[in-house]
Amino acid sequence: MQTVPTKPIQVQGLRKSYKQHQVLKGVDFEVEKGSIFALLGSNGAGKSTVVKILATLLQPDGGTAAVNGCDVAAEPDRVRQAISLTGQFAAVDELLTGRENLVMIAKLRYLKNPRRVADDMLQRFGLTDAADRKVSAYSGGMRRRLDIALSFVGNPQIIFLDEPTTGLDPEARIEVWSIVKALAEGGTTVLLTTQYLEEAEQLADRIAILHDGRIIANGTLAELKRLFPSAKTEYVEKQPTLEEIFLAIVGKKEAE
């Protein structure tokens, strides 16, 4: 009998409450290998809670979540070996140079030849010219690129990007988008949380909308567009934007 490959991320019935406030009410989704999966939702929808559970930083109250075939609650150490996490704000040491930050992480991960690892990452993320400058002198886009580079040291199979472009200007945001696309093209599985609709539209192979503790829509952009009323024909056919789809789906659920 042929074995069905395990998907990198599998979530079923995930629940989480903070005291009396139920944040996740039964979240279900799967992520394909080498794809970009966008978890889209408003502030407070529970996106970061999902990521923290998948990254073993938070215990769920119910349901199951498996990363790289390992249960996040029962096998956290094995999960951590396969993943990397970039949070909403760049977690870099501003007193060190870009190279020193990367060498430090490579040493913490017990990699051979940390300096070579650092040089490879600097080149890969377009930071070679700024390698020996203190991070305090970096632009916002450069700090975010370095932050993602730090997360990618050791080539994790799965990377979680929690609101990766928060606070960045449009030019820096496009730089980060380019990096994320390159990660997926190289075979890395990316789970991206965002409240920026254009970001999900530009990057994601699949998009799930998290609202009121549940996934209320999940599919490709083309599939989500089919949930929207037919395009109006005036002089040209106007296709709905992801923003229109999101607002229509969320508004519909709130009216029920």
JSON list of N, CA and C in Angstrom, two decimals, residues 1-7:
[
{"chain": "A", "resi": 1, "resn": "MET", "atom": "N", "xyz": [0.86, -1.21, 0.00]},
{"chain": "A", "resi": 1, "resn": "MET", "atom": "CA", "xyz": [0.00, 0.00, 0.00]},
{"chain": "A", "resi": 1, "resn": "MET", "atom": "C", "xyz": [0.89, 1.25, 0.00]},
{"chain": "A", "resi": 2, "resn": "GLN", "atom": "N", "xyz": [0.56, 2.20, -0.86]},
{"chain": "A", "resi": 2, "resn": "GLN", "atom": "CA", "xyz": [1.35, 3.42, -0.96]},
{"chain": "A", "resi": 2, "resn": "GLN", "atom": "C", "xyz": [1.09, 4.34, 0.22]},
{"chain": "A", "resi": 3, "resn": "THR", "atom": "N", "xyz": [2.18, 4.86, 0.80]},
{"chain": "A", "resi": 3, "resn": "THR", "atom": "CA", "xyz": [2.07, 5.76, 1.94]},
{"chain": "A", "resi": 3, "resn": "THR", "atom": "C", "xyz": [1.78, 7.18, 1.46]},
{"chain": "A", "resi": 4, "resn": "VAL", "atom": "N", "xyz": [0.79, 7.81, 2.06]},
{"chain": "A", "resi": 4, "resn": "VAL", "atom": "CA", "xyz": [0.45, 9.19, 1.72]},
{"chain": "A", "resi": 4, "resn": "VAL", "atom": "C", "xyz": [1.42, 10.12, 2.45]},
{"chain": "A", "resi": 5, "resn": "PRO", "atom": "N", "xyz": [2.14, 11.01, 1.73]},
{"chain": "A", "resi": 5, "resn": "PRO", "atom": "CA", "xyz": [3.11, 11.89, 2.39]},
{"chain": "A", "resi": 5, "resn": "PRO", "atom": "C", "xyz": [2.44, 12.78, 3.43]},
{"chain": "A", "resi": 6, "resn": "THR", "atom": "N", "xyz": [3.11, 12.97, 4.56]},
{"chain": "A", "resi": 6, "resn": "THR", "atom": "CA", "xyz": [2.59, 13.85, 5.60]},
{"chain": "A", "resi": 6, "resn": "THR", "atom": "C", "xyz": [2.78, 15.30, 5.19]},
{"chain": "A", "resi": 7, "resn": "LYS", "atom": "N", "xyz": [1.75, 16.09, 5.34]},
{"chain": "A", "resi": 7, "resn": "LYS", "atom": "CA", "xyz": [1.86, 17.51, 5.00]},
{"chain": "A", "resi": 7, "resn": "LYS", "atom": "C", "xyz": [2.64, 18.23, 6.11]}
]
